[in-house]
Coordinates of C-alpha atoms and ligand atoms in Angstrom, one line a residue:
X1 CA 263.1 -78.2 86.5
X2 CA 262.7 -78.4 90.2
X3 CA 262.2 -74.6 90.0
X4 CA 259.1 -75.0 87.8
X5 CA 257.7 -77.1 90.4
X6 CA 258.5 -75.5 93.2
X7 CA 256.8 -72.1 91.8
X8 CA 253.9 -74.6 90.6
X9 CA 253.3 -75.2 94.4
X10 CA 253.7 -71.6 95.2
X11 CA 250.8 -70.9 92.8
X12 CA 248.7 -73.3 94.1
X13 CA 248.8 -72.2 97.6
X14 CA 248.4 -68.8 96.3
X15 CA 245.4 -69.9 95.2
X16 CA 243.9 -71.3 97.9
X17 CA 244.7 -67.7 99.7
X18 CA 243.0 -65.6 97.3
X19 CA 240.0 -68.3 97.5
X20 CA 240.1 -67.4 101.5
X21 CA 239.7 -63.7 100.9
X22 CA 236.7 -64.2 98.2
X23 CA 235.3 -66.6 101.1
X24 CA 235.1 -63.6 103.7
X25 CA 238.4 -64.7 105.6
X26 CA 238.5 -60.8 106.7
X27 CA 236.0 -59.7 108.0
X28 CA 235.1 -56.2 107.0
X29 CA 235.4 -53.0 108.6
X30 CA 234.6 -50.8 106.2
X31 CA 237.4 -48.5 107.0
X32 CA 239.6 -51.1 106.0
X33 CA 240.8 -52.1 102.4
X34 CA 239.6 -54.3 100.7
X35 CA 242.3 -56.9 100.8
X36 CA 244.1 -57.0 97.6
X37 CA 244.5 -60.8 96.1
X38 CA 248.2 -61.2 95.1
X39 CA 248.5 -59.9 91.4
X40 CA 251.9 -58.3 90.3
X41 CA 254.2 -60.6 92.5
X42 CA 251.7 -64.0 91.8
X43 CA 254.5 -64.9 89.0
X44 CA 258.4 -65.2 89.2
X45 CA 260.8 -62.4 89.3
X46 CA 264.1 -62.4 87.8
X47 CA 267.7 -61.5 88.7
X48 CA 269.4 -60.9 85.5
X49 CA 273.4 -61.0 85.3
X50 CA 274.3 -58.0 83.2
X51 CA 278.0 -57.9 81.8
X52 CA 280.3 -55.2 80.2
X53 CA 281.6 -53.1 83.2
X54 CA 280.7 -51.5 86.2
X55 CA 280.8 -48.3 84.0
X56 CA 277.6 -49.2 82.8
X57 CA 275.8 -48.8 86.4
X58 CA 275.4 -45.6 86.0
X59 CA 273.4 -46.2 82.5
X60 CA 271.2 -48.7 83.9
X61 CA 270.0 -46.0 86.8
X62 CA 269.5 -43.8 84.7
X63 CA 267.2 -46.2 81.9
X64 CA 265.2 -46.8 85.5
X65 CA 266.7 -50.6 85.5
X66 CA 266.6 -52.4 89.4
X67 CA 269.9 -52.7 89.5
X68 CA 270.7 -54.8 93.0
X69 CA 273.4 -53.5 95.5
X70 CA 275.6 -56.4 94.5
X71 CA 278.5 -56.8 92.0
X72 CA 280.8 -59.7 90.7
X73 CA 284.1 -58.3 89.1
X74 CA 282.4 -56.2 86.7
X75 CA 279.2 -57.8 86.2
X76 CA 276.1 -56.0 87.9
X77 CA 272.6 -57.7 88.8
X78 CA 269.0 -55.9 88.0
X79 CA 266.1 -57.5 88.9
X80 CA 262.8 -57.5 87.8
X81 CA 259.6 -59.5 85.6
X82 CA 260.5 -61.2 82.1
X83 CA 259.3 -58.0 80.9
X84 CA 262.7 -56.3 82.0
X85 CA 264.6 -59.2 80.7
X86 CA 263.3 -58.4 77.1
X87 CA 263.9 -54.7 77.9
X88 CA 267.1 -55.1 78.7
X89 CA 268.4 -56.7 75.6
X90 CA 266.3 -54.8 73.6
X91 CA 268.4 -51.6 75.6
X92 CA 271.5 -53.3 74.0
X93 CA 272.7 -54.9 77.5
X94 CA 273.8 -58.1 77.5
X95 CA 271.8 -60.0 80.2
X96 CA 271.5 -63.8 81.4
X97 CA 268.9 -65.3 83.8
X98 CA 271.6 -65.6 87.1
X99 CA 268.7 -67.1 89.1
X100 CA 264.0 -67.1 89.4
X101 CA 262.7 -66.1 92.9
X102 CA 259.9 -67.8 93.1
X103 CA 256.8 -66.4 94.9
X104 CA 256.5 -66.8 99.2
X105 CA 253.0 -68.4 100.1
X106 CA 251.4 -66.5 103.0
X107 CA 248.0 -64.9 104.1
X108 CA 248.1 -60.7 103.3
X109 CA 247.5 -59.0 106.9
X110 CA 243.5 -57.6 106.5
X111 CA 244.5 -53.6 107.0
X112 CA 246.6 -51.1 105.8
X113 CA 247.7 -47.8 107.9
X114 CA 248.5 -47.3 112.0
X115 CA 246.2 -49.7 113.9
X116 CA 243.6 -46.9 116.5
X117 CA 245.0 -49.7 119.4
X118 CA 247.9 -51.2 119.1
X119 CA 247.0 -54.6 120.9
X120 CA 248.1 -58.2 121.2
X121 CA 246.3 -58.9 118.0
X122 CA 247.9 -55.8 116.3
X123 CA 251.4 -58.0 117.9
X124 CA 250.8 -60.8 115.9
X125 CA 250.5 -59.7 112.4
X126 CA 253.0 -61.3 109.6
X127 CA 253.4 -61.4 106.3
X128 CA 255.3 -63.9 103.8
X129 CA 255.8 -66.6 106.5
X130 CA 256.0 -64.4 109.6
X131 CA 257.8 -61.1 108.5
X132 CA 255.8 -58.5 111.3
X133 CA 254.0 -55.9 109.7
X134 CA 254.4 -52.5 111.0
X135 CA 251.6 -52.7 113.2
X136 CA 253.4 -55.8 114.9
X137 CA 256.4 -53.7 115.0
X138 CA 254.8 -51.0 117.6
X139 CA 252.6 -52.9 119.3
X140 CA 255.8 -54.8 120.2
X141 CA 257.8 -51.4 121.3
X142 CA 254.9 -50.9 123.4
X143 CA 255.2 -54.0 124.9
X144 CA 258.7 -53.8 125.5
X145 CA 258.6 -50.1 127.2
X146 CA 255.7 -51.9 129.6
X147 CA 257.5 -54.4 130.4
X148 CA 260.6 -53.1 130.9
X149 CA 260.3 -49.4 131.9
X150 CA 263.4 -49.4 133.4
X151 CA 265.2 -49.9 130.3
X152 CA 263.2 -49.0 127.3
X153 CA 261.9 -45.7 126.0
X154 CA 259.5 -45.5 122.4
X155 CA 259.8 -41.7 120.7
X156 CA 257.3 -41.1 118.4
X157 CA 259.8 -38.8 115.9
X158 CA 257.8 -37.8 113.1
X159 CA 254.8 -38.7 110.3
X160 CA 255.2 -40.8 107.2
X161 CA 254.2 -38.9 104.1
X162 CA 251.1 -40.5 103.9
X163 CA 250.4 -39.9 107.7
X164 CA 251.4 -35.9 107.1
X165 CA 248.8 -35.6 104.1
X166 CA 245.9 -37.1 106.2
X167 CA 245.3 -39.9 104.2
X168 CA 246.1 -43.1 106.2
X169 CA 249.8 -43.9 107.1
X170 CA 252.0 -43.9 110.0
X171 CA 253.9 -42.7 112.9
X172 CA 257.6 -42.5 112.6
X173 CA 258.7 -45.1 116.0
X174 CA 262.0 -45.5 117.8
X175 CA 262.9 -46.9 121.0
X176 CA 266.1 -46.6 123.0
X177 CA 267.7 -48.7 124.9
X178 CA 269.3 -48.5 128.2
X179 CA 269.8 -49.0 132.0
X180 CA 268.0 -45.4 132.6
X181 CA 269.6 -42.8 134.5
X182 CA 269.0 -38.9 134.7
X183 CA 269.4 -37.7 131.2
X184 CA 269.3 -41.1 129.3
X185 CA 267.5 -41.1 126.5
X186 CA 266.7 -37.5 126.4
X187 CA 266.2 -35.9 122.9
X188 CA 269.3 -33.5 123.6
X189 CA 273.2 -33.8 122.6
X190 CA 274.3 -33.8 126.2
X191 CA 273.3 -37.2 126.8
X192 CA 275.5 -38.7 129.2
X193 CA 276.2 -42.0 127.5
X194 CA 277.4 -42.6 123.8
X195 CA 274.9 -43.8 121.3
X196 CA 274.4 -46.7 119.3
X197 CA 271.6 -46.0 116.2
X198 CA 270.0 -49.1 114.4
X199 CA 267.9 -48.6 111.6
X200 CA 266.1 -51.4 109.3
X201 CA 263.6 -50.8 106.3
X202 CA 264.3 -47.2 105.0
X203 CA 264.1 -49.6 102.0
X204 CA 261.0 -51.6 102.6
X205 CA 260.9 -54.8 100.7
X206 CA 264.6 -55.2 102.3
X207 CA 262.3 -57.1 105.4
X208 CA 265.2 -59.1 107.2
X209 CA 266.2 -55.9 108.5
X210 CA 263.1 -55.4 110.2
X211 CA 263.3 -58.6 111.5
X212 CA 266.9 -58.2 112.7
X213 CA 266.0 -54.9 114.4
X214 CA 263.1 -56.7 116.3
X215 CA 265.7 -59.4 117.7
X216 CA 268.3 -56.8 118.4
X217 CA 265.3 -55.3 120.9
X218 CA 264.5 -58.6 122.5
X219 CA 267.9 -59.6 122.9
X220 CA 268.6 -56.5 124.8
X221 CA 265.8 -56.2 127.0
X222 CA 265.6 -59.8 127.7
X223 CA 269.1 -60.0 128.3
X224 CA 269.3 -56.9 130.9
X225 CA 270.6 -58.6 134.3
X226 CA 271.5 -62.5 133.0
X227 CA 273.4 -61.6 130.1
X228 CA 276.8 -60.0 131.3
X229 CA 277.9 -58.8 127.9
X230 CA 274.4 -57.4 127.4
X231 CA 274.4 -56.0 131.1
X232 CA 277.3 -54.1 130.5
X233 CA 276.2 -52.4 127.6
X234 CA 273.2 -51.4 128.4
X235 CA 275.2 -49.8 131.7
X236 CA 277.3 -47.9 129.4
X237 CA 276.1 -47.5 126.0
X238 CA 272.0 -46.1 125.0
X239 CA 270.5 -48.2 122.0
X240 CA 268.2 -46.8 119.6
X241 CA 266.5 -48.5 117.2
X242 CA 264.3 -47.6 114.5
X243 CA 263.1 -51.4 113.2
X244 CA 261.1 -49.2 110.2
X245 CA 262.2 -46.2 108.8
X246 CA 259.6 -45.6 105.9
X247 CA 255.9 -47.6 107.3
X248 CA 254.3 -46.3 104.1
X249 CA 256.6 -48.0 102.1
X250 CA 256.5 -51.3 104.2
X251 CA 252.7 -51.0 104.1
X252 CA 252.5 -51.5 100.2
X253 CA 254.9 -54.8 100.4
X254 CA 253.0 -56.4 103.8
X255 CA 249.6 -55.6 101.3
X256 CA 251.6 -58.2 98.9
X257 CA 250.7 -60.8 102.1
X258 CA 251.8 -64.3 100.0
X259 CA 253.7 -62.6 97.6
X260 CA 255.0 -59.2 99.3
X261 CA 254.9 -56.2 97.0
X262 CA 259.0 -55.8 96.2
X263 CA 258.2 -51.8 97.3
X264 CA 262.1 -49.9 97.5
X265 CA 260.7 -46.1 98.2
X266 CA 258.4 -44.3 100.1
X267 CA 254.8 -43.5 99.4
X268 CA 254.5 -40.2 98.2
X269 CA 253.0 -40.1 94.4
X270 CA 253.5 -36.4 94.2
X271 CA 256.0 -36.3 91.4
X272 CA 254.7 -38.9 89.5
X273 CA 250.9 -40.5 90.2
X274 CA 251.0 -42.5 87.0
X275 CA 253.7 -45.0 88.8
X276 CA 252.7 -48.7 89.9
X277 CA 251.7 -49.2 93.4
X278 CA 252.6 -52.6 93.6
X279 CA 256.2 -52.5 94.1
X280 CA 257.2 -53.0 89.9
X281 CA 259.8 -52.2 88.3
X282 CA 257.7 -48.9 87.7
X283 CA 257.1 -48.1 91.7
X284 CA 255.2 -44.8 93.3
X285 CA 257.6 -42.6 95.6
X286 CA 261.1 -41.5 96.2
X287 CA 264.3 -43.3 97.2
X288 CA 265.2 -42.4 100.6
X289 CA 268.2 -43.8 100.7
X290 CA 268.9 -41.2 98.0
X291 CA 267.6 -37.9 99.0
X292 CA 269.5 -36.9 101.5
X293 CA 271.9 -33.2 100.5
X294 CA 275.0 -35.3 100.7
X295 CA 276.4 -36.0 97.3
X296 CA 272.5 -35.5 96.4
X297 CA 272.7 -36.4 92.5
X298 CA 274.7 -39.2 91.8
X299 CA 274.4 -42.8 91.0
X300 CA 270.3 -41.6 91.4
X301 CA 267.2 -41.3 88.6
X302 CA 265.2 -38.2 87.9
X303 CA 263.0 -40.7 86.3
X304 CA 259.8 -40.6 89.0
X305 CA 259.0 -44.0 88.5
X306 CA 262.6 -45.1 89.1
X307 CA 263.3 -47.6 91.6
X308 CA 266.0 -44.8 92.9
X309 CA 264.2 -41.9 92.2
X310 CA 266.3 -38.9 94.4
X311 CA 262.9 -36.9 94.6
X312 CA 263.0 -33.4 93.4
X313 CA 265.2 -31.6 95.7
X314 CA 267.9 -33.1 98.2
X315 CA 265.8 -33.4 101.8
X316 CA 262.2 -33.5 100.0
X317 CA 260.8 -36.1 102.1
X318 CA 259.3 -35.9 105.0
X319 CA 260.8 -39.4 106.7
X320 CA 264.4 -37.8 105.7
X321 CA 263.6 -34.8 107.3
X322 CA 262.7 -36.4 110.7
X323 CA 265.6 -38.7 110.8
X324 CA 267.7 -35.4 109.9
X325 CA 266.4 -34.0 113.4
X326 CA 266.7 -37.2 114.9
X327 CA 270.0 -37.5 114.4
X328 CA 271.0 -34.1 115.1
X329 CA 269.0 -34.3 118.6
X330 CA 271.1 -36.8 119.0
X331 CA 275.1 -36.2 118.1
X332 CA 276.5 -33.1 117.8
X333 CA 278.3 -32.0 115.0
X334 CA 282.1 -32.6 115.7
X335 CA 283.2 -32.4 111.9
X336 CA 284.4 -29.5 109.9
X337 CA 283.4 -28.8 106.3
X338 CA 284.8 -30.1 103.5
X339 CA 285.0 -33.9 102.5
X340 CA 288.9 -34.9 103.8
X341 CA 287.8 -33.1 107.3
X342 CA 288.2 -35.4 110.2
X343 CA 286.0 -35.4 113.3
X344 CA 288.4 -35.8 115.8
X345 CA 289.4 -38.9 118.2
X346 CA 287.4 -38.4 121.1
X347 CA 284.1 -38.3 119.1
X348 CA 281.5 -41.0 120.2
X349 CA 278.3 -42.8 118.4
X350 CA 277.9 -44.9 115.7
X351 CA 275.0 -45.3 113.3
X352 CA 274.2 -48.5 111.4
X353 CA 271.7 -48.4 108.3
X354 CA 270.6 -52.3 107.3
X355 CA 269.8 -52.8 104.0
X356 CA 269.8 -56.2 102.5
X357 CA 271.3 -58.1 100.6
X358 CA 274.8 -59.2 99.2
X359 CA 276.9 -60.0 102.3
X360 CA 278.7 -56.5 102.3
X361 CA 279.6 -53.5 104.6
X362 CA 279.9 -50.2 103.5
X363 CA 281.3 -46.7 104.8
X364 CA 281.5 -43.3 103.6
X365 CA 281.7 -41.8 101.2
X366 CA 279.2 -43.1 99.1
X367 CA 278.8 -40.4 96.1
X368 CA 282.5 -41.1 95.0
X369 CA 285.0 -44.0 96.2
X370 CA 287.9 -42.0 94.6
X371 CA 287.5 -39.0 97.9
X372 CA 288.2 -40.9 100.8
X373 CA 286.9 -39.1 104.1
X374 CA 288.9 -37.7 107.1
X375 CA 288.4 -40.8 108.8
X376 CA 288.9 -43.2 106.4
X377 CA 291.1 -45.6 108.5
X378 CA 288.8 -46.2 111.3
X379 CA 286.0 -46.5 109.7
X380 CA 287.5 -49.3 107.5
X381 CA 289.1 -51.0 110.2
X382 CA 285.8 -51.5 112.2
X383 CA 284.2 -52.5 108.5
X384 CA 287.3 -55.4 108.0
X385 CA 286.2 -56.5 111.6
X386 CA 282.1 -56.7 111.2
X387 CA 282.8 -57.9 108.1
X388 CA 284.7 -60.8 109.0
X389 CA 282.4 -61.2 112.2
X390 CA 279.7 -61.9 109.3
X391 CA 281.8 -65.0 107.7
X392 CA 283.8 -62.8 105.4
X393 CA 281.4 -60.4 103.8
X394 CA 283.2 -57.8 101.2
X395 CA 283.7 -53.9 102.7
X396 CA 284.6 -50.9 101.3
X397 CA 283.3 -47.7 100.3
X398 CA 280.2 -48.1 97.8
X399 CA 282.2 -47.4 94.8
X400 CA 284.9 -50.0 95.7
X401 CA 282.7 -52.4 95.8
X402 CA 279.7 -52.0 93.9
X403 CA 278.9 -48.7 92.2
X404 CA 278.8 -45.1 93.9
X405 CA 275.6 -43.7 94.7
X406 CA 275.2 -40.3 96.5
X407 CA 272.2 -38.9 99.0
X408 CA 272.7 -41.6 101.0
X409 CA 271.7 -41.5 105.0
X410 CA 275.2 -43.4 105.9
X411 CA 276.9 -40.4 104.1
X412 CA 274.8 -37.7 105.5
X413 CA 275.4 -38.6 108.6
X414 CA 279.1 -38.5 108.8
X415 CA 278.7 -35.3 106.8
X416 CA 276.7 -33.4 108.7
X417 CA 277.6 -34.8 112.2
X418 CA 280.8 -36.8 111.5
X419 CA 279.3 -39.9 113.4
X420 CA 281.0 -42.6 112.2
X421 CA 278.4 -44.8 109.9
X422 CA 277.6 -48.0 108.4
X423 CA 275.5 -50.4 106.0
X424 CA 275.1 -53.5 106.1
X425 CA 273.9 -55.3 102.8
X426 CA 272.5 -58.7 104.9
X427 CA 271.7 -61.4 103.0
X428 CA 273.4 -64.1 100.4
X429 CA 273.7 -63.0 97.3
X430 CA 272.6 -65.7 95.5
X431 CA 271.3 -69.4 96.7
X432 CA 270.2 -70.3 100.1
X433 CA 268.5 -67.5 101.9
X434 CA 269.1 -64.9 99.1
X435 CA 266.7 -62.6 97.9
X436 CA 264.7 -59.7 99.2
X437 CA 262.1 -62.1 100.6
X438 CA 264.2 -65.1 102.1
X439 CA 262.3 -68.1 103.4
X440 CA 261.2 -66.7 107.5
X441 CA 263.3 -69.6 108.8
X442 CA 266.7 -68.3 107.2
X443 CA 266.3 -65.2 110.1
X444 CA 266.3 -67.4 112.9
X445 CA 268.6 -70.3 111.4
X446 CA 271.3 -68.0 109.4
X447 CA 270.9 -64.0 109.8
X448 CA 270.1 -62.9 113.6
X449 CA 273.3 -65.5 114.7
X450 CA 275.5 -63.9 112.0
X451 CA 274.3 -60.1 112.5
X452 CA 273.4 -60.1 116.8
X453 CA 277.7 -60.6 116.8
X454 CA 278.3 -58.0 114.5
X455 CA 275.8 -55.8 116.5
X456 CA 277.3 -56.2 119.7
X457 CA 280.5 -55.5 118.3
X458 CA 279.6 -52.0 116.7
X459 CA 278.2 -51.1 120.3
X460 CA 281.4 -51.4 122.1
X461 CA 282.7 -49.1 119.5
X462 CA 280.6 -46.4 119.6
X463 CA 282.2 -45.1 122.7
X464 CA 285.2 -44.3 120.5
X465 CA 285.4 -45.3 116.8
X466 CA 288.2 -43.0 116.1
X467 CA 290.1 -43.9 118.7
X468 CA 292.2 -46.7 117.5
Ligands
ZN501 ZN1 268.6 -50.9 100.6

């Protein structure tokens, strides 16, 4: 009952927002878009329990079903309209209503694509209750590199596929971190100090991440000189953060505004143009977080319109790409070949990938929990750690946990480099704050708190995760 009313209210402030755009509330450039009133996210979505075994994951993927990264003994969780409820059952799958995410009420930011200046107004753009758009996210690692010049540094590392075709898009944007000295922050594997990599938003509508990664920044830079723990790191330790690793994709959900567009993949509609643009079930673009040549293949769609589409060929995208040579201007490659191959003790940085939600941690491998990799124990002794920093979150490798799923970043790095890596699923996985669009006040109140402890702890071990 109180759910009915609640999404009553959401409609009617929806409403009123959609009047507001018909009434001229943006003011038109003509190179902008014509603001799009909320459509495809106006009603409920769904998250549908599904039962019968964790076996069945892989059938799920494969019918192009959303399934969520969170499991309960062996019962999995797809999300989607009432539409996919029907489709399910009709599929044979046994599926309950678990819980109705009702619609966020918020104003849609008034352009789409890179800002020409990014400016104080570009600064304060949000979406869905003060979620910053991407614009808001470099204007504010501009303003953090001018206002603290001694500390910060923003690398413009690539173009987002729509930005590399011409039409629109982004810069790729990261900033590091760190009391500068000669060679800090230099795109080059002899950096002096050990690195620390933060990523949010390779999956777009997974938007606490972003927020998390804008805190993380402040918290840093704010904190150089008054906060001893955050003195001390930024002494010994460089910080990069990437607060969104696929802007095209983030684009389409911020172009929700009151009801953000539940966008998972990037932009590009090469492989399949007939696919939704509004972040359905049937969504334009590739899964990043599966397209990477490590374990390229599994627990992934060939379907184009899947929500985990791999793409055509492992490394296809041009946002994988530039993280690839991000990474590897970064860390050298102290790991042999071959999955059980250990990078040895003395190897340094750490890479965290934050995806939301379900309250877990994860660590290589990904594409199969049954190979466990060279350095196995580490990596799940600093996972039991941040995960009981977070409250006691579950850890383990994917396939403990939840379900395997292979061209992951977490796994390429550690293959290719043997950095030790990391995802964090943030979020509850069902009630208060859940969702892939919590309530803006659950990031202040509930997930920076929980996840600025857990960050703090992964930097002072990125100096030496296999040591110990
Ligand atoms: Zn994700």
């Amino acid at each position: 009952m109180s759910l009915t009313r609640r999404s009553a209210l959401a409609m009617t402030v929806a409403a009123g927002a959609a009047a507001a755009v018909l009434a001229g509330a943006f003011p038109g450039a003509s190179a902008a878009p014509t603001p799009t009133a909320p459509t495809a996210q106006q009603s409920a979505s769904y998250v549908y329990r599904v039962t019968g075994g964790v076996a069945r994951a892989e059938a799920l993927l494969r019918e192009g079903f959303d399934v969520l990264e969170e499991r309960q003994g062996g019962d999995l969780f797809v999300m989607g309209s009432a539409e996919v409820g029907a489709r399910l059952r009709a599929g044979g799958h046994r599926a309950s209503v678990e819980q109705v995410l009702p619609p966020v009420a918020w104003a849609p930011p008034a352009r789409s694509g890179q800002a020409a200046v990014l400016d104080a107004a570009a600064a304060e753009e949000t979406y869905a209750g003060g979620y910053r758009t991407v614009n808001a996210q470099y204007a504010h690692l501009d303003q953090v590199a001018r206002d603290h010049a001694a500390l910060a540094t923003v690398v413009d590392y690539g173009d987002s596929w729509r930005k590399s075709r011409g039409s629109g898009g982004y810069d790729l944007k990261a900033i590091c971190i760190t009391k500068k000295n000669a060679g800090d922050c230099a795109l080059s594997t002899a950096a002096p100090k050990p690195r620390l990599f933060v990523m949010g938003q390779l999956h777009a509508r997974e938007i606490t991440t972003g927020d998390v990664a804008y805190r993380w920044i402040d918290h840093l830079t704010d904190g150089y000189g008054s906060d001893s723990q955050v003195t001390t790191l930024l002494d010994t330790t460089e910080v990069w953060v990437v607060p969104i690793a696929n802007p095209d994709g983030v684009d389409i959900v911020q172009r929700g505004g009151s009801y953000p567009y539940l966008q998972r993949k990037n932009a590009n509609n090469g492989n399949g143009p007939s696919c939704g643009t509004t972040g359905g079930s049937s969504q334009v673009g590739i899964d990043l977080n599966r397209n990477t040549s490590s374990g390229y293949g599994t627990g992934s769609s060939t379907s184009p319109c899947s929500e985990t589409y791999r793409g055509p060929s492992a490394n296809s995208e041009v946002e994988t790409k530039a993280l690839q040579s991000l990474w590897r201007s970064l860390y050298r490659d102290r790991r042999g070949t071959g999955t059980g191959a250990a990078a040895p003790a003395d190897t340094t940085g750490m890479v965290i990938s934050m995806h939301s939600y379900s309250n877990m941690v994860l660590f290589p491998w990904g594409f199969n929990s049954a190979v466990k990799s060279g350095n196995d124990s580490s990596l799940r002794a600093i996972a039991r750690q941040m995960a009981s920093l977070a409250g006691g979150w579950r850890y383990g490798q994917p396939g403990e946990i939840l379900y395997n799923a292979g061209g992951a970043t977490d796994d390429w790095v550690y293959d290719d480099l043997g950095v030790s890596s990391f995802v964090w699923e943030i979020g509850n996985p069902s009630g208060n704050c859940s969702g892939f669009t919590p309530a803006y006040s659950c990031q202040t109140s509930l997930y920076w708190p929980k996840v600025k402890g857990m960050l703090l702890y992964a930097a002072s071990k990125t100096a030496r995760p296999y040591a110990g």
